[in-house]
Coordinates of C-alpha atoms in Angstrom, one line a residue:
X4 CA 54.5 41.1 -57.0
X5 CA 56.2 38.3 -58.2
X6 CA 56.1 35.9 -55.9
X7 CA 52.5 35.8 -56.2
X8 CA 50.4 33.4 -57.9
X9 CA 48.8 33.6 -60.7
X10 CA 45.4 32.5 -60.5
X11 CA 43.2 32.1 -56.9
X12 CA 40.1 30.4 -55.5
X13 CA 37.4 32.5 -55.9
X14 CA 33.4 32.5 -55.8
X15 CA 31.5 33.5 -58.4
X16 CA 28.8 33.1 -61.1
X17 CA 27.8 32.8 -64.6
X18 CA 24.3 33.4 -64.7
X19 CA 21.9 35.5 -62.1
X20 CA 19.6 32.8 -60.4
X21 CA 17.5 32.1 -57.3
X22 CA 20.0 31.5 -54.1
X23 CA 18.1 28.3 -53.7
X24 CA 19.7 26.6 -57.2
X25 CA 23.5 25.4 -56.9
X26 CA 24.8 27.2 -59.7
X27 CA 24.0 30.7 -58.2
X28 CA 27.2 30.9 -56.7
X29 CA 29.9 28.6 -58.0
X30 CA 33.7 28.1 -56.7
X31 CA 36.1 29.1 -59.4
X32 CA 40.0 29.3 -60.1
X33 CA 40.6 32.8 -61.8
X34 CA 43.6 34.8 -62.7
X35 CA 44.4 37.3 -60.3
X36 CA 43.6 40.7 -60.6
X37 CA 45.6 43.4 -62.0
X38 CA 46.3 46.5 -60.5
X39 CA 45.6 50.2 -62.2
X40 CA 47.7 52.9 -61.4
X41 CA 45.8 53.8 -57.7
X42 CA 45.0 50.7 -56.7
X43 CA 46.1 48.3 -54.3
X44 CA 46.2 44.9 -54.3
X45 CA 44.8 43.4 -51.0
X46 CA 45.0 39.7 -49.6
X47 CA 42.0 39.5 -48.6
X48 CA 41.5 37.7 -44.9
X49 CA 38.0 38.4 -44.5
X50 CA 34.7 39.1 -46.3
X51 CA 31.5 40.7 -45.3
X52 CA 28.1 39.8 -47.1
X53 CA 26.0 43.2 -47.5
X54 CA 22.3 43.2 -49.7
X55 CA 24.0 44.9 -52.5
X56 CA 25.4 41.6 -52.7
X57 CA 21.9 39.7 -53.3
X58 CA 21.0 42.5 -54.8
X59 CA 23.3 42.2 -57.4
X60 CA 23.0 37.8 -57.6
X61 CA 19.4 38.2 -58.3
X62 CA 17.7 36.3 -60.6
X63 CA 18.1 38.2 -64.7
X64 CA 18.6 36.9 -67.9
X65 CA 22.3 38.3 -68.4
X66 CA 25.0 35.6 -68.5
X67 CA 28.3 36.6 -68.2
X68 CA 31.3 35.2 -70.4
X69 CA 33.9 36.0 -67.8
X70 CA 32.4 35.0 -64.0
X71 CA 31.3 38.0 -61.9
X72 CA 32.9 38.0 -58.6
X73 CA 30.6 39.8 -56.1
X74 CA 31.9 41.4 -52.3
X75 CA 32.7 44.6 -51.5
X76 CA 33.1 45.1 -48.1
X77 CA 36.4 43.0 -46.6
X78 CA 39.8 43.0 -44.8
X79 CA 43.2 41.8 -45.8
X80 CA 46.5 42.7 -46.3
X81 CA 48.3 44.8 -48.9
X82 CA 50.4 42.6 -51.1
X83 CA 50.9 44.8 -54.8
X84 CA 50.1 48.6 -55.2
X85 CA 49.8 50.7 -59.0
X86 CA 52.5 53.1 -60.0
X87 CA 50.0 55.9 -58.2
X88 CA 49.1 54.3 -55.1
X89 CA 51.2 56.2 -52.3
X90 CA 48.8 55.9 -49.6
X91 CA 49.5 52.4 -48.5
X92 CA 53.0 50.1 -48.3
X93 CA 53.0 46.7 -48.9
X94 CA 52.2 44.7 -45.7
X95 CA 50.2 47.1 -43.9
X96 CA 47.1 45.7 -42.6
X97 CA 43.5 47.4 -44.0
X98 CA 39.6 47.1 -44.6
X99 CA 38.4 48.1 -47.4
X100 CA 34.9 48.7 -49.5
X101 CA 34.6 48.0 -53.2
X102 CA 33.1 49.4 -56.7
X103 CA 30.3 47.3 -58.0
X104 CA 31.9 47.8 -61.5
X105 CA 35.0 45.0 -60.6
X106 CA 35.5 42.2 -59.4
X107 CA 35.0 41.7 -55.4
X108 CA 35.9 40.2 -52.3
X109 CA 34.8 36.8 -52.8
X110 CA 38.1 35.9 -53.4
X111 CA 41.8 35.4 -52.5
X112 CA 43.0 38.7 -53.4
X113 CA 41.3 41.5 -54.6
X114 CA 42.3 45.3 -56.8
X115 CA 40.6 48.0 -54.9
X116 CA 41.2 52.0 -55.7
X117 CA 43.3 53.3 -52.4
X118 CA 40.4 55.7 -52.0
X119 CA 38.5 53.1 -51.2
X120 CA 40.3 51.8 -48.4
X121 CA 41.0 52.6 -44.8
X122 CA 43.8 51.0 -42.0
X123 CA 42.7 48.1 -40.3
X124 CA 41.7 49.2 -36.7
X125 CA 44.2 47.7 -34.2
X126 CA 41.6 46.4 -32.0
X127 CA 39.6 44.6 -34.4
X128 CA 40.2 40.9 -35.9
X129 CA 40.4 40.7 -39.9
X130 CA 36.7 39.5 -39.5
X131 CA 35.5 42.3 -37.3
X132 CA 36.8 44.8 -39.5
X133 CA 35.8 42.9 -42.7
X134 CA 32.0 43.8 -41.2
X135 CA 32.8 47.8 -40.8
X136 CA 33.9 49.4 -44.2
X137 CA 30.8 49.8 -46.0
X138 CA 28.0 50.1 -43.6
X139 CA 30.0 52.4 -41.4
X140 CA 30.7 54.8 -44.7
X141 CA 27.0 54.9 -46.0
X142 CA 26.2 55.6 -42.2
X143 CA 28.9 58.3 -42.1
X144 CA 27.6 59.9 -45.6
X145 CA 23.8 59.5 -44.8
X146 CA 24.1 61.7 -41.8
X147 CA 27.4 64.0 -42.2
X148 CA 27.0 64.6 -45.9
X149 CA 23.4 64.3 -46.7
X150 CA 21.8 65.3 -43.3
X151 CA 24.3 67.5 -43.0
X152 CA 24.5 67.2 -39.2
X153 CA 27.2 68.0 -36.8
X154 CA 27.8 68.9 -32.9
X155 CA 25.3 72.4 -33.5
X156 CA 22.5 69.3 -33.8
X157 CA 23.1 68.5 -30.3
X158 CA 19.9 67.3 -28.4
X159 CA 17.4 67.2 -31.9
X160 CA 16.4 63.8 -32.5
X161 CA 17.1 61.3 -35.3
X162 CA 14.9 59.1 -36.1
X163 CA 16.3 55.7 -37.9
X164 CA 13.9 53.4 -39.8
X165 CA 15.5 49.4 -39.6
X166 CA 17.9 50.4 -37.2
X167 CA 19.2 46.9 -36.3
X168 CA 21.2 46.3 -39.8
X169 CA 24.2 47.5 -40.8
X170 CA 23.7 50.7 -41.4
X171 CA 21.5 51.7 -38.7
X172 CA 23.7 50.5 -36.3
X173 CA 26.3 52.6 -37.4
X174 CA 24.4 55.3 -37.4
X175 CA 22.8 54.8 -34.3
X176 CA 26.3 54.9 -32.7
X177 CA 27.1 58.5 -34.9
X178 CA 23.7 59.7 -33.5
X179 CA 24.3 59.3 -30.0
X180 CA 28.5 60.2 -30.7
X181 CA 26.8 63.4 -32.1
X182 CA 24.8 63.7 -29.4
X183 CA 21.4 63.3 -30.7
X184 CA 17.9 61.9 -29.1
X185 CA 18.4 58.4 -31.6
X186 CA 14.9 56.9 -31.8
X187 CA 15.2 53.2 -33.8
X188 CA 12.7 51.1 -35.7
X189 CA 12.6 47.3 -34.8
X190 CA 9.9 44.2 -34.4
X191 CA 11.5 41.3 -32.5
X192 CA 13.4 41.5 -29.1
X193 CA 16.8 40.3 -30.4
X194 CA 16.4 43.3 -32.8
X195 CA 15.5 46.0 -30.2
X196 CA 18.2 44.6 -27.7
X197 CA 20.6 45.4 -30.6
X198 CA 19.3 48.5 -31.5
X199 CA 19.7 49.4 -27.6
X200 CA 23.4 48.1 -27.5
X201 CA 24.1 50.3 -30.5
X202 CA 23.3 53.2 -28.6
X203 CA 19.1 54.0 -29.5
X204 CA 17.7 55.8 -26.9
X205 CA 13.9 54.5 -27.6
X206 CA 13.1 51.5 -30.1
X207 CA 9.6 51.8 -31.3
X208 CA 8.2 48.9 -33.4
X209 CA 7.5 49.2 -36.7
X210 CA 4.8 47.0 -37.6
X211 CA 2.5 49.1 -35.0
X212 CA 1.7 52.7 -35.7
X213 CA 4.7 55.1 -35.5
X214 CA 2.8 58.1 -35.2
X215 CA 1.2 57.2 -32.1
X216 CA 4.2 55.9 -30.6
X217 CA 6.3 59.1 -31.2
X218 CA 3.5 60.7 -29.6
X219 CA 3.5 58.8 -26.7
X220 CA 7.0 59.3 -26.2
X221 CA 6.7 62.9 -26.2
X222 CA 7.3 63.9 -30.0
X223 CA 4.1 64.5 -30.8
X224 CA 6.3 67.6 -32.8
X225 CA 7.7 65.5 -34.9
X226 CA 11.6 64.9 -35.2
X227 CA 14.4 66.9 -36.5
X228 CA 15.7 64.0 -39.1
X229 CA 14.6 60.9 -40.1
X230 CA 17.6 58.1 -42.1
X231 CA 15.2 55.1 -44.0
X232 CA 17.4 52.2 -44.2
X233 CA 14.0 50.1 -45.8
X234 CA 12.3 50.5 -48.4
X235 CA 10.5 54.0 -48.1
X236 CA 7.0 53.3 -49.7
X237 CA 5.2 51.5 -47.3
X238 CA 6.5 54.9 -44.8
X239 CA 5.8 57.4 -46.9
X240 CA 2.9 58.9 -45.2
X241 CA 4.3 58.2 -42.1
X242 CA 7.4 60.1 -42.6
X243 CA 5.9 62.9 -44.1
X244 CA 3.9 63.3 -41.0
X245 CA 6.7 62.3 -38.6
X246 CA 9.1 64.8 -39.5
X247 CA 9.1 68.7 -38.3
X248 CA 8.8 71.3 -40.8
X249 CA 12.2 72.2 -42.1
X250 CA 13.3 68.7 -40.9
X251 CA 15.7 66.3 -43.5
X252 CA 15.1 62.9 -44.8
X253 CA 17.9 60.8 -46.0
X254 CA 16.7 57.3 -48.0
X255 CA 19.3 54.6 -48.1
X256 CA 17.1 52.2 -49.9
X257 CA 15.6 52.3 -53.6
X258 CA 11.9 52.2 -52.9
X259 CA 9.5 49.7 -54.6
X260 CA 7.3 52.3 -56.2
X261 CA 6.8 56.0 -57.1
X262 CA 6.9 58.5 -53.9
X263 CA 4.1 61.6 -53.8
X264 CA 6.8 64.3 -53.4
X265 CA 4.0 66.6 -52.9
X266 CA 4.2 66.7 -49.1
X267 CA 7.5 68.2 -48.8
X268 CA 6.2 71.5 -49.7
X269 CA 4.1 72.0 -47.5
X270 CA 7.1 71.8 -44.4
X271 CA 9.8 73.0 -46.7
X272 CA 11.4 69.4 -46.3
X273 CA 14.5 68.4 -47.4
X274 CA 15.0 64.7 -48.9
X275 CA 18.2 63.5 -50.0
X276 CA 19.2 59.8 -51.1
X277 CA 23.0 58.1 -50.1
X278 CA 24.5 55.7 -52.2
X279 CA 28.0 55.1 -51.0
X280 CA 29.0 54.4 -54.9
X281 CA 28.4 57.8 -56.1
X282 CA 31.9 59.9 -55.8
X283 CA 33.9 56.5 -57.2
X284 CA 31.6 56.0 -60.0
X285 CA 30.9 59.9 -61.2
X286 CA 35.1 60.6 -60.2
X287 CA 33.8 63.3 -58.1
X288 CA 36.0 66.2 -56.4
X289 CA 34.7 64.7 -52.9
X290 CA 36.2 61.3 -53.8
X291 CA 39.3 61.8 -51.3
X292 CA 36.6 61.6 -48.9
X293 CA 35.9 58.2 -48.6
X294 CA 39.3 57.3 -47.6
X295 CA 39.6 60.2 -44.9
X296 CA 36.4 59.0 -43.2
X297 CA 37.9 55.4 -43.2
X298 CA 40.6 56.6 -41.6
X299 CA 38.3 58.4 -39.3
X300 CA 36.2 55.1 -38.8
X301 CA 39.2 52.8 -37.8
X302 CA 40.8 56.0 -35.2
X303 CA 37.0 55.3 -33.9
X304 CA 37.5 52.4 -33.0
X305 CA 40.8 52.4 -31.8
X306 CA 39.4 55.0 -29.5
X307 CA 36.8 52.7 -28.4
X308 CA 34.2 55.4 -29.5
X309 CA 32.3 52.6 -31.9
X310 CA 31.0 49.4 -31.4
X311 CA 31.8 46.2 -34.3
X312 CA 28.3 45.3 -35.5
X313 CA 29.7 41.7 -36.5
X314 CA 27.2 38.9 -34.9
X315 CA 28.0 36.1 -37.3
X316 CA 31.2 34.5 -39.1
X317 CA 31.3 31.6 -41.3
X318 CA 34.1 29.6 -42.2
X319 CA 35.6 28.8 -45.0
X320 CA 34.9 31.3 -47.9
X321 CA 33.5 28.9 -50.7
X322 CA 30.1 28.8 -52.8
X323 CA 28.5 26.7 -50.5
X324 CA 28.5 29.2 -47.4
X325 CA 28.2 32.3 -49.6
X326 CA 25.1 30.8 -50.8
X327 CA 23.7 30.3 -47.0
X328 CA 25.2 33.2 -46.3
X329 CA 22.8 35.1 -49.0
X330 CA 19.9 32.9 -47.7
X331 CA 20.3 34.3 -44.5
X332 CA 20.6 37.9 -45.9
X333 CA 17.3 37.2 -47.8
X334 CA 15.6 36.3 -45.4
X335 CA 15.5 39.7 -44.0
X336 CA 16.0 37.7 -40.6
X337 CA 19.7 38.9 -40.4
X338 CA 20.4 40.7 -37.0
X339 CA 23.5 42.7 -37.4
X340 CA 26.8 41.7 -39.8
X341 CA 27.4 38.3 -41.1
X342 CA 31.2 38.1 -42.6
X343 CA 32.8 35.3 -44.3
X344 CA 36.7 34.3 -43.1
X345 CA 39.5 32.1 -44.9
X346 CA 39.7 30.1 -47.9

């Protein structure tokens, strides 16, 4: 630890404003962070930019007296480990995801809990595994943990609302590992190619009716699951009528306005919600977890069993391309992973 610095380049902000205004995200030279007794201290090589990121940026009328670091989703080394931290040695290469409560990976270095953080696949760059970490554990959690599914669900389909981002890739590539008849959601070609190459069996578009296309396609039945990676409120009736009785639901994404959980009843549905944040922030018994399916993730891909979802990198890691970085994200254009590499 001591012959590190003692501050680093970082990127972060003061107050929460509109991408477009140069002071949402600002370069900065911080004091590095500290580790707590099971955390390591990564290097970080590589950063990914996820929603939770814009989420977080978006315009409010806190300001913060110490700047708020944003990022967690990234890949570096391990330079500095707590007194606890037995699950990693100093040099060994990792990805990692992060806890919205401290600072991120927009920055040289970052304090992460081990739990939180997975070896590096061999076969992956810094910047391909920066992309992984967090969409591949929500995808892992949304359908092992919350769907509950396993190899007895082989040949039930899964149908994946926004399949072409992070997370649906993921989970596309699960579902057909798993497999299951994966149906995706997407409106532009680029978006259904990808969804193809992540392993979708049939890509219906969602700005048409769903219910008539799963009907033409033979599932006029319904399907067995349904994982909504978009808002669900605009869906809601759709998914209701989509899914079998006894089916699951699994929503990713907060919706924009109260759900009618009326209809659920009636089919003996189940609906469950994934937030990747949960077992670090409540210190749950499952928190162990996270780590072990990291660890399943990178063997994964050392296996060649899952595909990176990594389609754009920028270069280097300041304020001015995290801030055309979040415009992208935004812009709800984004086709894929879009990671950030080298200060």
């Amino acid at each position: 630890m001591s012959s590190l610095p003692k501050t680093m380049r970082a990127v972060g902000l003061y107050k929460y404003l509109p991408i477009s205004d140069v002071n949402s995200l600002v370069d900065l030279e911080v004091k590095l962070p500290t580790c707590g007794k099971t955390d390591v201290l990564v290097e970080v090589k590589a950063t990914s930019v996820n929603p939770i990121d814009t989420k977080q940026r978006a315009p409010k009328p806190t300001i913060e007296t110490i700047p708020r670091i944003l990022g967690w989703d990234g890949a570096g080394v391990v330079v500095g480990k707590g007194e606890s931290a037995s699950l990693f040695n100093i040099g060994d290469e990792v990805f990692f995801t992060g806890d919205i409560r401290r600072p991120g990976s927009y920055a040289q270095y970052i304090a992460v809990d081990q739990l939180l953080v997975g070896p590096k696949p061999k076969n992956l760059t810094f910047e391909q595994a920066a992309a992984m970490p967090l969409t591949a554990l929500t995808a892992f959690e949304s359908l092992y943990d919350r769907l509950l599914l396993s190899e007895k669900d082989k040949g039930k389909s899964l149908l994946i609302i926004n399949s072409a981002g992070g997370v649906g890739a993921v989970a596309s590539q699960l579902g057909k590992l798993l497999g299951l008849q994966v149906i995706g959601t997407a409106s532009r070609p680029e978006t259904e190619a990808f969804t193809r190459e992540n392993g979708a069996d049939l890509v219906f578009n969602h700005t048409k009716d769903l219910i008539s296309q799963l009907k033409n396609n033979g599932y006029g039945m319904g399907v067995d699951f349904i994982l909504v990676n978009y808002d669900p409120a605009p869906y809601w009736d759709t998914l209701m009528t989509a899914i079998k009785p006894e089916g699951r639901i699994c929503l990713v994404v907060d919706s924009s306005k109260p759900l009618d959980l009326r209809p659920l009843k009636d089919k003996s549905l189940t609906l469950v919600s994934e937030m990747m944040a949960t077992r670090q922030k409540y210190n749950t018994d499952g928190k162990f977890r996270q780590h072990e399916l990291l660890k399943k993730v990178s063997t994964l891909f050392d296996e060649g069993k899952l595909k990176c979802t990594l389609t754009k990198t920028m270069s280097p890691i300041n304020a001015a391309n995290l801030r055309e970085a979040h415009k992208i994200i935004e812009s709800q254009k984004m086709v894929g992973k879009l990671v950030l590499t080298q200060f």
